[in-house]
Coordinates of C-alpha atoms and ligand atoms in Angstrom, one line a residue:
M1 CA 234.5 68.6 101.0
K2 CA 233.0 66.8 104.0
K3 CA 231.2 70.0 105.1
M4 CA 229.6 70.4 101.7
L5 CA 228.2 66.8 101.8
V6 CA 226.7 67.4 105.2
A7 CA 225.0 70.6 104.0
M8 CA 223.5 68.9 101.0
L9 CA 222.2 66.0 103.1
G10 CA 220.6 68.5 105.5
A11 CA 218.9 70.3 102.7
A12 CA 217.5 67.1 101.3
L13 CA 216.1 66.2 104.7
V14 CA 214.4 69.6 105.1
L15 CA 212.9 69.4 101.7
G16 CA 211.6 65.9 102.4
A17 CA 209.9 67.0 105.6
C18 CA 208.2 69.9 103.9
G19 CA 206.8 67.7 101.2
G20 CA 205.2 65.4 103.8
N21 CA 203.5 68.2 105.6
G22 CA 202.1 69.6 102.4
D23 CA 200.3 66.3 101.7
N24 CA 198.9 66.1 105.2
N25 CA 197.3 69.6 104.9
A26 CA 195.6 68.7 101.7
D27 CA 193.9 65.7 103.4
E28 CA 192.3 67.7 106.2
P29 CA 188.5 67.9 105.7
A30 CA 187.0 71.4 105.4
P31 CA 184.6 72.4 108.2
A32 CA 181.0 72.4 106.9
D33 CA 177.6 73.7 107.9
N34 CA 178.6 75.7 111.0
N35 CA 176.3 78.6 109.9
N36 CA 173.2 77.1 111.5
N37 CA 174.4 78.1 115.0
A38 CA 173.2 81.7 114.6
E39 CA 169.7 80.6 113.8
E40 CA 169.4 78.3 116.8
T41 CA 170.3 81.1 119.1
E42 CA 167.5 83.2 117.7
N43 CA 165.0 80.4 118.1
A44 CA 165.9 79.8 121.7
A45 CA 165.3 83.5 122.5
G46 CA 162.1 83.5 120.4
D47 CA 160.3 81.2 122.8
A48 CA 159.9 84.2 125.2
T49 CA 158.7 86.7 122.7
Y50 CA 155.2 88.2 122.3
D51 CA 153.6 91.0 120.4
A52 CA 154.5 93.9 122.8
D53 CA 152.8 96.5 120.6
N54 CA 149.5 94.6 120.6
A55 CA 149.9 93.9 124.3
E56 CA 150.3 97.5 125.2
S57 CA 147.3 98.6 123.2
V58 CA 145.2 95.7 124.7
Y59 CA 146.2 96.9 128.2
V60 CA 145.5 100.5 127.6
G61 CA 142.1 99.7 126.0
N62 CA 140.9 97.0 128.5
C63 CA 142.9 97.2 131.8
A64 CA 144.4 100.6 132.4
G65 CA 141.1 102.2 133.4
C66 CA 141.0 100.0 136.6
H67 CA 144.7 99.2 137.1
G68 CA 146.3 102.5 136.0
G69 CA 148.5 103.4 133.1
D70 CA 151.6 102.4 135.1
L71 CA 150.1 99.2 136.6
T72 CA 150.2 100.7 140.1
G73 CA 146.4 100.6 140.4
A74 CA 143.3 102.8 140.2
S75 CA 139.9 101.4 141.1
G76 CA 141.6 98.0 140.8
P77 CA 144.7 96.9 142.7
G78 CA 148.3 97.5 141.4
I79 CA 149.4 94.5 139.3
A80 CA 153.0 95.4 138.7
G81 CA 155.4 92.5 139.3
M82 CA 152.8 89.7 138.8
S83 CA 153.7 86.6 136.8
K84 CA 152.2 85.8 133.4
D85 CA 150.3 82.9 134.8
E86 CA 148.8 85.0 137.6
V87 CA 147.7 87.6 135.2
L88 CA 146.2 85.0 132.8
T89 CA 144.3 83.4 135.6
A90 CA 142.9 86.8 136.7
I91 CA 141.8 87.6 133.1
Q92 CA 140.0 84.3 132.7
E93 CA 138.4 84.1 136.2
G94 CA 137.8 87.8 136.9
P95 CA 138.5 88.0 140.6
G96 CA 136.1 90.1 142.7
S97 CA 134.5 92.9 140.8
M98 CA 136.8 92.5 137.8
P99 CA 134.9 91.2 134.7
A100 CA 136.1 87.7 133.5
D101 CA 137.3 87.2 129.9
L102 CA 137.7 90.9 129.1
V103 CA 140.2 89.7 126.5
T104 CA 140.9 86.2 125.2
G105 CA 143.3 84.2 123.0
D106 CA 146.4 85.9 121.7
D107 CA 145.4 89.2 123.2
A108 CA 145.2 87.6 126.7
E109 CA 148.5 85.8 126.2
D110 CA 150.2 89.0 125.0
V111 CA 148.9 91.3 127.7
A112 CA 149.7 88.8 130.5
A113 CA 153.3 88.4 129.2
W114 CA 153.6 92.2 128.8
V115 CA 152.4 92.9 132.4
A116 CA 154.9 90.3 133.7
D117 CA 157.7 92.1 131.9
Q118 CA 157.0 95.5 133.3
Ligands
HEC201 C1 136.4 97.1 135.7 C2 137.7 97.3 136.3 C3 138.8 96.3 135.9 C4 139.2 96.0 134.6 C5 138.7 96.6 133.3 C6 140.3 95.1 134.8 N1 140.5 94.8 136.1 FE1 141.8 93.5 136.9 N2 141.0 93.7 138.7 C7 140.0 94.6 139.0 C8 139.7 94.5 140.4 C9 138.7 95.3 141.2 C10 140.6 93.5 140.9 C11 140.6 93.0 142.4 C12 139.6 91.9 142.5 C13 139.7 91.3 143.9 O1 140.6 90.5 144.2 O2 138.8 91.6 144.7 C14 141.4 93.0 139.8 C15 142.4 92.1 139.9 C16 143.3 91.8 138.9 C17 144.4 91.0 139.1 C18 144.8 90.2 140.3 C19 145.5 91.1 141.3 C20 145.9 90.5 142.5 O3 146.6 91.1 143.3 O4 145.6 89.3 142.7 C21 145.1 91.0 137.9 C22 146.4 90.2 137.5 C23 144.3 91.8 137.0 N3 143.2 92.3 137.6 C24 144.7 92.0 135.7 C25 143.8 92.7 134.8 C26 144.1 92.8 133.4 C27 145.3 92.2 132.7 C28 143.1 93.5 132.8 C29 142.9 93.8 131.3 C30 142.7 92.6 130.5 C31 142.2 93.8 133.9 N4 142.7 93.4 135.1 C32 141.0 94.6 133.7 C33 139.4 95.5 138.2 C34 139.5 95.5 136.8

């Protein structure tokens, strides 16, 4: 008889504990708005992008004749490995016998970034 009482008390305690946990779970707030993270990653990478297709056609049409199709030079010097700023400056100033402002605006920005990426 004593064993039976102990067993019933134990069962009551276990049931009580379970009920308490159930209430706590229901109170937890649901996580919200975590989806924005993916977009932020794309934007961070987007800062370095340019129109590579336009850049390549600008290079072939305006620069390759003097700097070579592979940037290693022809009548002009090789320009492989130069930074975007160096290329932009050369485009604007036209060093030596290179004509200044062969391309301007977005075309100049694109081709300078493209050369720096090669
Ligand atoms: C008519 C030929 C000609 C064309 C077209 C031309 N360049 Fe040049 N470029 C030169 C010559 C020559 C030099 C070297 C000038 C000097 O320093 O005496 C030069 C220099 C440069 C330099 C600097 C190289 C260095 O080592 O400092 C860069 C960068 C450059 N050109 C990029 C371009 C880009 C980009 C284009 C296309 C928008 C272009 N060039 C079109 C002839 C040309």
